[in-house]
Coordinates of C-alpha atoms in Angstrom, one line a residue:
Chain X
X12 CA 44.0 24.2 14.2
X13 CA 40.7 23.5 16.0
X14 CA 40.8 22.8 19.8
X15 CA 39.2 19.9 21.6
X16 CA 36.3 22.2 22.6
X17 CA 35.7 23.3 19.0
X18 CA 35.8 19.8 17.7
X19 CA 33.4 18.6 20.5
X20 CA 31.0 21.4 19.5
X21 CA 31.3 20.5 15.8
X22 CA 30.6 16.9 16.5
X23 CA 27.6 17.5 18.7
X24 CA 26.1 19.9 16.1
X25 CA 26.8 17.9 12.9
X26 CA 26.5 14.3 14.3
X27 CA 23.8 14.5 16.9
X28 CA 23.4 10.7 16.8
X29 CA 26.9 10.0 18.0
X30 CA 27.5 9.5 21.7
X31 CA 31.2 10.0 21.4
X32 CA 33.0 12.7 23.2
X33 CA 36.4 14.1 22.3
X34 CA 39.0 13.6 25.1
X35 CA 42.1 14.9 23.3
X36 CA 43.2 15.9 19.9
X37 CA 46.5 17.1 18.3
X38 CA 50.0 15.9 17.2
X39 CA 48.6 13.6 14.5
X40 CA 46.2 11.9 16.9
X41 CA 43.0 11.9 18.9
X42 CA 41.3 10.1 21.8
X43 CA 37.6 9.7 21.9
X44 CA 35.3 8.0 24.4
X45 CA 31.9 6.3 24.1
X46 CA 29.7 5.3 27.1
X47 CA 28.4 1.8 27.1
X48 CA 24.9 1.0 28.2
X49 CA 22.2 -1.5 27.3
X50 CA 21.9 0.0 23.8
X51 CA 25.5 -0.9 23.0
X52 CA 25.5 -4.4 24.2
X53 CA 24.7 -7.6 22.3
X54 CA 23.9 -11.1 23.7
X55 CA 26.6 -12.4 25.9
X56 CA 27.2 -8.9 27.4
X57 CA 29.7 -7.7 24.8
X58 CA 29.8 -4.4 23.1
X59 CA 28.4 -4.7 19.5
X60 CA 30.9 -4.6 16.6
X61 CA 29.2 -1.6 14.9
X62 CA 29.6 0.5 18.1
X63 CA 33.3 -0.2 18.0
X64 CA 33.5 0.6 14.3
X65 CA 31.6 3.9 14.9
X66 CA 34.0 4.9 17.7
X67 CA 37.0 4.2 15.5
X68 CA 35.4 6.2 12.7
X69 CA 34.9 9.2 14.9
X70 CA 38.4 9.0 16.3
X71 CA 39.9 9.0 12.8
X72 CA 37.6 11.9 11.8
X73 CA 38.5 14.0 14.8
X74 CA 42.2 13.3 14.4
X75 CA 42.1 14.4 10.8
X76 CA 40.1 17.5 11.5
X77 CA 42.7 18.3 14.1
X78 CA 45.3 18.4 11.4
X79 CA 43.4 20.0 8.4
X80 CA 40.8 22.1 10.2
X81 CA 37.1 21.6 10.4
X82 CA 36.2 20.2 6.9
X83 CA 32.8 18.6 7.0
X84 CA 33.3 17.1 3.6
X85 CA 36.1 14.7 4.5
X86 CA 34.6 11.2 4.1
X87 CA 35.7 7.7 5.0
X88 CA 36.8 5.7 2.0
X89 CA 37.8 2.5 3.8
X90 CA 37.8 1.0 7.3
X91 CA 39.2 -2.3 8.4
X92 CA 38.7 -3.7 11.9
X93 CA 40.1 -6.7 13.7
X94 CA 38.3 -7.8 16.8
X95 CA 40.9 -9.0 19.3
X96 CA 39.2 -9.5 22.7
X97 CA 35.8 -9.2 24.3
X98 CA 35.2 -5.7 25.6
X99 CA 33.9 -5.3 29.1
X100 CA 30.2 -4.7 29.3
X101 CA 30.4 -2.2 32.1
X102 CA 33.1 0.1 30.9
X103 CA 33.2 2.9 28.3
X104 CA 35.0 2.3 25.0
X105 CA 38.1 4.5 24.4
X106 CA 39.5 5.0 21.0
X107 CA 43.1 6.2 20.5
X108 CA 43.9 7.3 16.9
X109 CA 47.3 7.8 15.5
X110 CA 47.5 9.2 12.0
X111 CA 50.2 7.7 9.7
X112 CA 49.8 10.1 6.8
X113 CA 47.8 13.2 6.0
X114 CA 48.4 13.8 2.3
X115 CA 46.8 16.1 -0.1
X116 CA 43.9 13.8 -1.0
X117 CA 44.1 10.9 1.4
X118 CA 44.6 10.5 5.2
X119 CA 45.4 7.1 6.8
X120 CA 45.4 6.2 10.5
X121 CA 45.0 3.5 13.0
X122 CA 42.8 3.3 16.1
X123 CA 43.3 1.2 19.1
X124 CA 40.1 0.5 21.0
X125 CA 40.1 -0.2 24.7
X126 CA 37.7 -0.8 27.5
X127 CA 38.3 2.2 29.7
X128 CA 41.0 1.7 32.3
X129 CA 42.3 -1.5 30.8
X130 CA 45.5 -2.1 28.9
X131 CA 44.5 -4.8 26.4
X132 CA 43.4 -3.7 23.0
X133 CA 39.9 -5.0 22.3
X134 CA 39.9 -4.1 18.6
X135 CA 42.3 -2.5 16.1
X136 CA 41.2 -0.4 13.1
X137 CA 42.9 1.0 10.0
X138 CA 41.0 3.7 8.1
X139 CA 41.4 6.0 5.2
X140 CA 39.7 9.3 4.6
X141 CA 39.4 11.2 1.4
X142 CA 40.1 14.9 1.8
X143 CA 38.3 17.4 -0.5
X144 CA 40.7 19.3 -2.9
X145 CA 40.0 22.7 -1.4
X146 CA 40.5 21.7 2.2
X147 CA 44.2 21.0 2.2
X148 CA 46.8 23.7 2.5
X149 CA 49.9 23.1 0.4
X150 CA 52.2 20.6 2.1
Chain L
X2 CA 18.9 -25.4 8.3
X3 CA 17.0 -22.4 9.6
X4 CA 14.4 -20.7 7.4
X5 CA 14.1 -17.0 6.8
X6 CA 11.3 -16.8 9.3
X7 CA 13.3 -18.5 12.0
X8 CA 16.3 -16.3 11.4
X9 CA 14.1 -13.2 11.5
X10 CA 12.7 -14.3 14.8
X11 CA 16.2 -15.0 16.2
X12 CA 17.5 -11.6 15.1
X13 CA 14.5 -9.7 16.6
X14 CA 14.9 -11.6 19.9
X15 CA 18.7 -11.5 20.3
X16 CA 19.5 -8.2 18.6
X17 CA 16.6 -6.0 19.5
X18 CA 18.7 -2.9 18.6
X19 CA 19.0 -3.9 14.9
X20 CA 16.5 -2.5 12.4
X21 CA 17.6 -5.1 9.8
X22 CA 15.1 -7.5 8.3
X23 CA 16.0 -10.8 6.6
X24 CA 14.8 -10.8 3.0
X25 CA 16.4 -14.1 1.9
X26 CA 18.8 -16.7 3.1
X27 CA 20.3 -19.9 1.8
X28 CA 22.7 -21.3 -0.8
X29 CA 25.8 -19.7 0.9
X30 CA 24.2 -16.3 0.9
X31 CA 21.7 -13.9 2.4
X32 CA 19.9 -10.6 1.7
X33 CA 19.0 -8.1 4.4
X34 CA 17.4 -4.7 4.4
X35 CA 17.6 -1.7 6.6
X36 CA 15.2 1.3 6.5
X37 CA 16.8 4.7 6.3
X38 CA 15.4 7.6 8.3
X39 CA 16.7 10.7 10.0
X40 CA 18.6 8.5 12.5
X41 CA 20.7 6.9 9.8
X42 CA 21.7 10.0 8.0
X43 CA 24.8 12.3 8.5
X44 CA 25.4 15.8 7.2
X45 CA 25.0 16.1 3.5
X46 CA 22.2 13.6 3.4
X47 CA 24.2 10.4 3.2
X48 CA 23.7 7.2 5.1
X49 CA 26.3 7.0 7.9
X50 CA 29.2 4.6 7.5
X51 CA 28.5 2.7 10.8
X52 CA 25.0 2.0 9.5
X53 CA 26.4 0.4 6.4
X54 CA 28.9 -1.6 8.4
X55 CA 26.1 -2.8 10.7
X56 CA 24.0 -3.9 7.8
X57 CA 26.9 -5.8 6.3
X58 CA 27.7 -7.4 9.6
X59 CA 24.1 -8.7 9.9
X60 CA 24.1 -10.0 6.3
X61 CA 27.2 -12.0 7.0
X62 CA 25.9 -13.3 10.3
X63 CA 22.5 -14.4 8.8
X64 CA 24.2 -16.0 5.8
X65 CA 26.5 -18.0 8.1
X66 CA 23.7 -19.1 10.4
X67 CA 21.9 -20.2 7.3
X68 CA 24.7 -22.6 6.7
X69 CA 25.6 -23.8 10.2
X70 CA 22.3 -23.4 12.1
X71 CA 21.5 -20.9 14.8
X72 CA 24.7 -20.5 16.8
X73 CA 24.6 -17.3 18.9
X74 CA 28.3 -17.7 19.7
X75 CA 29.6 -17.0 16.2
X76 CA 31.5 -13.7 16.4
X77 CA 32.9 -11.3 13.9
X78 CA 36.7 -11.5 13.8
X79 CA 37.3 -8.9 11.1
X80 CA 35.4 -6.6 8.8
X81 CA 36.8 -4.5 6.0
X82 CA 34.7 -2.0 4.1
X83 CA 35.3 0.2 1.0
X84 CA 32.9 3.0 0.5
X85 CA 32.3 3.4 -3.2
X86 CA 29.4 5.8 -3.8
X87 CA 27.1 8.1 -1.8
X88 CA 24.0 6.1 -0.9
X89 CA 20.6 7.7 -1.5
X90 CA 19.2 9.4 1.5
X91 CA 15.6 8.3 0.8
X92 CA 16.1 4.6 0.1
X93 CA 16.6 1.6 2.3
X94 CA 20.0 -0.1 2.3
X95 CA 20.0 -3.6 1.0
X96 CA 23.0 -5.9 1.8
X97 CA 23.6 -9.0 -0.4
X98 CA 26.0 -11.5 1.2
X99 CA 27.9 -14.3 -0.6
X100 CA 29.9 -16.6 1.5
X101 CA 33.3 -17.7 0.0
X102 CA 34.1 -20.3 2.7
X103 CA 32.4 -21.9 5.7
X104 CA 35.2 -23.9 7.3
X105 CA 35.4 -25.6 10.7
X106 CA 36.5 -22.6 12.6
X107 CA 36.3 -19.6 10.2
X108 CA 33.7 -18.3 7.7
X109 CA 34.5 -15.7 5.1
X110 CA 32.1 -13.8 2.9
X111 CA 31.6 -10.6 1.0
X112 CA 28.6 -8.2 1.1
X113 CA 27.5 -5.8 -1.6
X114 CA 25.5 -2.9 -0.2
X115 CA 23.0 -1.0 -2.4
X116 CA 20.5 1.8 -2.2
X117 CA 17.3 -0.2 -2.7
X118 CA 16.2 -0.4 -6.4
X119 CA 19.5 0.8 -7.7
X120 CA 22.2 -1.2 -9.5
X121 CA 25.4 0.6 -8.3
X122 CA 27.2 -0.8 -5.3
X123 CA 27.5 1.9 -2.6
X124 CA 29.9 -0.1 -0.4
X125 CA 31.6 -3.5 -0.4
X126 CA 32.5 -5.5 2.7
X127 CA 34.6 -8.5 3.4
X128 CA 34.2 -10.1 6.8
X129 CA 35.3 -13.1 8.7
X130 CA 33.5 -14.9 11.5
X131 CA 34.8 -17.3 14.0
X132 CA 32.7 -20.4 14.5
X133 CA 32.7 -22.0 18.0
X134 CA 34.2 -25.6 17.9
X135 CA 31.0 -27.3 19.0
X136 CA 28.8 -25.5 16.4
X137 CA 30.1 -27.1 13.2
X138 CA 29.1 -30.5 12.0
X139 CA 32.0 -32.5 10.4
X140 CA 32.7 -31.3 6.9
Chain C
X4 CA 41.1 1.0 -25.0
X5 CA 44.2 -1.3 -25.0
X6 CA 43.8 -4.8 -26.3
X7 CA 45.0 -8.0 -24.5
X8 CA 48.1 -8.0 -26.8
X9 CA 48.9 -4.4 -26.0
X10 CA 48.6 -4.9 -22.3
X11 CA 50.7 -8.1 -22.5
X12 CA 53.5 -6.2 -24.3
X13 CA 53.3 -3.3 -21.8
X14 CA 53.5 -5.7 -18.9
X15 CA 56.5 -7.6 -20.4
X16 CA 58.3 -4.3 -21.1
X17 CA 57.6 -2.4 -17.9
X18 CA 57.5 -5.3 -15.4
X19 CA 60.1 -7.7 -16.6
X20 CA 60.1 -9.5 -13.2
X21 CA 56.5 -10.6 -13.4
X22 CA 55.8 -14.0 -14.7
X23 CA 52.1 -13.2 -15.1
X24 CA 50.4 -13.4 -18.5
X25 CA 47.2 -11.5 -19.5
X26 CA 44.5 -14.0 -20.5
X27 CA 41.6 -11.6 -21.0
X28 CA 40.8 -7.9 -20.4
X29 CA 37.7 -5.7 -20.8
X30 CA 34.2 -5.0 -19.5
X31 CA 35.5 -3.8 -16.1
X32 CA 37.6 -7.0 -15.5
X33 CA 40.7 -9.0 -16.4
X34 CA 42.0 -12.5 -16.1
X35 CA 45.7 -13.2 -15.5
X36 CA 47.7 -16.4 -15.1
X37 CA 50.9 -17.2 -13.3
X38 CA 52.9 -20.5 -13.7
X39 CA 53.7 -22.3 -10.5
X40 CA 57.2 -23.9 -10.1
X41 CA 59.7 -24.6 -7.4
X42 CA 60.3 -20.8 -7.0
X43 CA 56.6 -20.2 -6.1
X44 CA 56.3 -22.9 -3.5
X45 CA 56.8 -22.8 0.2
X46 CA 57.3 -25.8 2.6
X47 CA 54.3 -28.1 2.6
X48 CA 53.9 -27.7 -1.2
X49 CA 51.7 -24.6 -1.2
X50 CA 52.0 -21.5 -3.3
X51 CA 53.5 -18.7 -1.2
X52 CA 51.3 -15.9 -0.1
X53 CA 53.4 -13.1 -1.8
X54 CA 53.0 -14.9 -5.1
X55 CA 49.2 -14.8 -4.7
X56 CA 49.3 -11.1 -3.7
X57 CA 51.4 -10.3 -6.7
X58 CA 49.1 -12.1 -9.1
X59 CA 46.1 -10.2 -7.7
X60 CA 48.0 -6.9 -7.9
X61 CA 48.7 -7.5 -11.6
X62 CA 45.1 -8.6 -12.3
X63 CA 43.8 -5.3 -10.8
X64 CA 46.4 -3.2 -12.6
X65 CA 45.6 -4.8 -16.0
X66 CA 41.8 -4.5 -15.4
X67 CA 42.2 -0.8 -14.6
X68 CA 44.5 -0.1 -17.6
X69 CA 41.8 -1.8 -19.7
X70 CA 39.4 0.9 -18.6
X71 CA 41.6 4.0 -18.5
X72 CA 44.3 3.2 -21.1
X73 CA 47.9 2.5 -20.5
X74 CA 48.9 4.8 -17.6
X75 CA 52.1 3.6 -16.0
X76 CA 51.6 6.0 -13.1
X77 CA 48.6 4.3 -11.6
X78 CA 49.7 2.9 -8.2
X79 CA 48.3 0.5 -5.7
X80 CA 47.1 2.3 -2.5
X81 CA 45.8 -0.7 -0.6
X82 CA 45.5 -4.4 -1.0
X83 CA 43.7 -6.8 1.3
X84 CA 43.8 -10.6 1.0
X85 CA 42.1 -13.4 2.6
X86 CA 43.6 -16.9 2.2
X87 CA 40.8 -19.4 2.0
X88 CA 42.2 -22.7 0.8
X89 CA 45.6 -24.3 0.1
X90 CA 46.4 -23.9 -3.6
X91 CA 47.5 -26.9 -5.6
X92 CA 51.3 -27.1 -5.9
X93 CA 51.2 -28.4 -9.5
X94 CA 48.7 -25.9 -11.1
X95 CA 49.1 -22.4 -12.3
X96 CA 47.4 -19.6 -10.4
X97 CA 44.6 -17.8 -12.2
X98 CA 43.4 -14.4 -11.0
X99 CA 40.0 -13.1 -12.1
X100 CA 39.5 -9.4 -11.4
X101 CA 36.1 -7.5 -11.3
X102 CA 36.3 -3.8 -10.9
X103 CA 33.6 -2.2 -8.7
X104 CA 34.4 1.4 -9.4
X105 CA 36.7 3.4 -11.7
X106 CA 36.4 6.9 -10.4
X107 CA 38.3 10.0 -11.3
X108 CA 41.0 9.4 -8.7
X109 CA 40.4 6.0 -7.3
X110 CA 39.7 2.5 -8.7
X111 CA 38.5 -0.4 -6.5
X112 CA 38.2 -4.0 -7.5
X113 CA 38.2 -7.6 -6.2
X114 CA 40.2 -10.6 -7.4
X115 CA 39.3 -14.2 -7.0
X116 CA 42.4 -16.5 -7.2
X117 CA 42.1 -20.1 -8.3
X118 CA 44.3 -23.1 -9.0
X119 CA 43.8 -23.4 -12.7
X120 CA 41.0 -25.8 -13.6
X121 CA 39.5 -25.8 -10.2
X122 CA 36.3 -24.1 -9.0
X123 CA 37.2 -23.3 -5.4
X124 CA 38.6 -19.9 -4.6
X125 CA 42.0 -20.2 -2.9
X126 CA 42.2 -16.5 -2.0
X127 CA 40.2 -13.3 -2.3
X128 CA 41.6 -9.8 -2.7
X129 CA 40.2 -6.3 -2.6
X130 CA 42.5 -3.6 -3.9
X131 CA 42.5 0.1 -4.6
X132 CA 44.5 2.0 -7.1
X133 CA 45.2 5.7 -7.3
X134 CA 44.8 7.2 -10.7
X135 CA 46.9 10.2 -11.6
X136 CA 44.8 13.4 -12.3
X137 CA 45.8 13.6 -16.0
X138 CA 45.0 10.0 -16.8
X139 CA 41.3 10.0 -16.5
X140 CA 38.9 11.3 -19.1
X141 CA 35.9 13.3 -17.6
X142 CA 33.3 10.8 -16.3
Chain W
X9 CA 61.7 -19.4 22.8
X10 CA 63.8 -19.3 19.7
X11 CA 66.7 -16.9 19.3
X12 CA 67.3 -14.6 16.4
X13 CA 70.0 -17.0 15.2
X14 CA 67.7 -20.0 15.3
X15 CA 64.9 -18.1 13.5
X16 CA 67.4 -17.0 10.8
X17 CA 68.6 -20.5 10.3
X18 CA 65.0 -21.8 10.1
X19 CA 64.0 -19.1 7.6
X20 CA 67.1 -19.8 5.4
X21 CA 66.3 -23.5 5.4
X22 CA 62.5 -23.5 5.0
X23 CA 62.2 -20.4 2.8
X24 CA 65.2 -20.4 0.5
X25 CA 63.5 -17.9 -1.8
X26 CA 63.3 -15.2 0.7
X27 CA 66.0 -12.6 0.9
X28 CA 64.9 -11.3 4.3
X29 CA 67.2 -11.4 7.3
X30 CA 66.0 -11.4 10.9
X31 CA 67.4 -8.3 12.7
X32 CA 65.6 -8.8 16.0
X33 CA 62.9 -10.8 17.6
X34 CA 61.2 -11.0 21.0
X35 CA 58.8 -9.1 23.3
X36 CA 55.8 -9.6 21.0
X37 CA 57.7 -8.2 18.0
X38 CA 60.3 -8.6 15.3
X39 CA 62.4 -6.6 12.9
X40 CA 63.4 -7.9 9.5
X41 CA 65.4 -6.5 6.6
X42 CA 65.3 -7.0 2.8
X43 CA 68.0 -5.7 0.4
X44 CA 66.7 -3.7 -2.5
X45 CA 68.2 -4.2 -5.9
X46 CA 67.1 -4.2 -9.6
X47 CA 65.0 -7.3 -8.9
X48 CA 62.9 -5.4 -6.3
X49 CA 62.2 -2.3 -8.3
X50 CA 59.4 -1.4 -10.7
X51 CA 59.2 1.5 -13.2
X52 CA 59.8 4.8 -11.7
X53 CA 62.4 3.4 -9.3
X54 CA 60.0 2.3 -6.5
X55 CA 60.1 -0.9 -4.6
X56 CA 57.4 -3.2 -5.9
X57 CA 54.3 -3.7 -3.8
X58 CA 54.6 -7.5 -3.6
X59 CA 58.1 -7.1 -2.2
X60 CA 56.7 -4.9 0.6
X61 CA 54.0 -7.5 1.3
X62 CA 56.5 -10.3 1.4
X63 CA 58.7 -8.4 3.9
X64 CA 55.7 -7.8 6.1
X65 CA 54.6 -11.4 5.9
X66 CA 58.0 -12.6 7.0
X67 CA 58.1 -10.0 9.9
X68 CA 54.8 -11.3 11.2
X69 CA 55.8 -14.9 10.8
X70 CA 59.1 -14.4 12.7
X71 CA 57.4 -12.4 15.5
X72 CA 54.8 -15.1 16.0
X73 CA 57.4 -17.9 15.9
X74 CA 59.3 -15.8 18.5
X75 CA 56.3 -16.2 20.8
X76 CA 55.1 -19.8 20.1
X77 CA 58.3 -21.5 19.0
X78 CA 59.2 -22.7 15.6
X79 CA 56.0 -24.1 14.2
X80 CA 56.2 -24.4 10.4
X81 CA 52.5 -24.9 10.1
X82 CA 51.4 -21.5 11.1
X83 CA 49.8 -19.9 8.0
X84 CA 48.8 -16.4 7.0
X85 CA 45.0 -16.1 6.9
X86 CA 44.8 -12.4 6.0
X87 CA 47.0 -9.5 5.1
X88 CA 46.0 -6.0 4.6
X89 CA 48.4 -3.3 3.3
X90 CA 48.2 0.5 2.9
X91 CA 50.9 2.0 0.7
X92 CA 51.7 5.4 2.2
X93 CA 54.8 6.8 0.6
X94 CA 57.2 5.9 -2.2
X95 CA 60.1 3.9 -0.8
X96 CA 63.7 4.9 -1.7
X97 CA 65.1 2.9 -4.6
X98 CA 68.6 2.7 -3.1
X99 CA 67.8 1.6 0.5
X100 CA 66.9 -1.7 2.1
X101 CA 63.3 -2.2 3.3
X102 CA 63.0 -2.7 7.1
X103 CA 59.9 -4.2 8.6
X104 CA 59.0 -3.7 12.2
X105 CA 56.3 -6.0 13.6
X106 CA 54.3 -5.5 16.8
X107 CA 51.9 -8.3 17.7
X108 CA 48.6 -7.3 19.2
X109 CA 47.4 -10.7 20.1
X110 CA 48.7 -14.2 20.2
X111 CA 45.7 -16.4 21.0
X112 CA 45.2 -20.1 21.0
X113 CA 44.2 -20.2 17.3
X114 CA 44.9 -16.8 15.8
X115 CA 47.6 -14.2 16.0
X116 CA 47.2 -10.6 14.9
X117 CA 49.9 -8.0 14.4
X118 CA 50.9 -4.9 12.5
X119 CA 54.0 -4.1 10.5
X120 CA 55.5 -0.7 9.8
X121 CA 57.7 -0.8 6.7
X122 CA 60.5 1.8 6.3
X123 CA 63.3 2.6 3.8
X124 CA 66.3 1.9 6.0
X125 CA 67.5 4.9 7.9
X126 CA 64.4 7.0 7.3
X127 CA 61.6 7.8 9.8
X128 CA 58.6 7.9 7.5
X129 CA 56.5 4.8 7.2
X130 CA 56.3 3.7 3.5
X131 CA 53.6 1.1 4.1
X132 CA 51.6 -0.3 6.9
X133 CA 50.3 -3.9 7.2
X134 CA 47.9 -5.7 9.5
X135 CA 48.0 -9.5 9.2
X136 CA 46.5 -12.5 10.9
X137 CA 48.0 -16.0 11.2
X138 CA 46.3 -19.2 12.0
X139 CA 48.1 -21.3 14.7
X140 CA 47.7 -25.1 14.5
X141 CA 46.0 -26.6 17.5
X142 CA 48.9 -28.5 18.8
X143 CA 51.4 -25.7 18.6
X144 CA 50.1 -23.5 21.4
X145 CA 51.0 -24.0 25.0
X146 CA 48.1 -23.3 27.4
X147 CA 47.9 -19.5 28.0

């Protein structure tokens, strides 16, 4: 299975727009991190919702690739987010993904999003990914 | 209630990062549009999921402000997206929002996302916004 | 494709617990109806949430079978409901489903739930169904 | 705050239809249990989706009342379920709720549903409850 370094390299090459970095991957999970600067903030000094959704999407993607290998064709089929608390404007966002199922055709996981260094969840995401038929080794 | 021009000006001022434009607003709905260029694409030539989510979020926000007036403190509390078909890589994304409820404290709506000029829905969103207590006139 | 009578008979045979009846089916949609009595009410005289979810689930199922034929193995993979208004305690619940996509392996639709004879939506559901590989004719 | 016995008595009195029992409550969580018999099964010997949703709804409700006290007016505003694995037909369903936020007006939590005695999650739920203004002590 791909290492953190391999997944980081893949992400940088295939998704040059993302500012996420891979902090950890493996054991049905992943942790990613996204710097917060002026570009990520909206009025009132809060991190914009789409930034949080993008971080969660990457966390899910990395966690799944950590299980099935690097399969660029895995695609998000649904993503559901609840915004719980205002993130800090001066801290990176950290996304911690735990997969609940990696099946033959569908993977499902949740992501807890935090302002780095704080304990309270700022948003919670559940997402599903579709896995292409050829990508998955027999269970 | 605010006009399309007023909402466009508000959006440009308060959310300078967004590339969405307001095409129409009123009657418990709104239509917004987002150009698609290299920045919005991911490998395989498809519009990235976070871009679709961001367009839906703006469509909901504009539709709600169209009902309650310009209230910068309205915030997304949840957003749920289903990705249905691959968007075209060379067409703008259009988001059509229909609100289902604008209550005293919560507004709920759905957004259909299209590749401009095509009939098939590329993604469907349901979102809820929290409305600050002072913003809402008595029902 | 199965008629309303065929789907009603299938539902009565395979799901004897359900009190839903099929009012209409076809054209990527379905309408179902569920009587409301003491068994469906919770304190305060409102229809219980699980009853509304069950009606939506049947509406989706019937609409999908209306498109792909009677396939008992189609199963719900996700269901998401927003409760919008208190349903009347003395009116049946009507669920109107519109499918957004019936693909080879996944079908997605939404259901608007009403108190019979009223215009306001009491709850809105988005659901996805998994379609078994052998059930689906080539697209 | 109410004990398990008080919550069980409340549930039996106010929701006579439910067959759920309260196994544990407190510390921002709750565990509930629902017997499975012929009434809960659908063709193929699987527990019906609406039963799983109902168990999750009760788990959330009990966990929230465990935090804010017995407030019959708290109502579900949204519930989102992903069905992950087929539940056993001969085991009770156990729902384990963890609350993520209990705010002044909204509570959000997740529920993991299991077939009793097994480790694999059969379904995962995220739900939100609206808390009436008078129910909540100052934070």
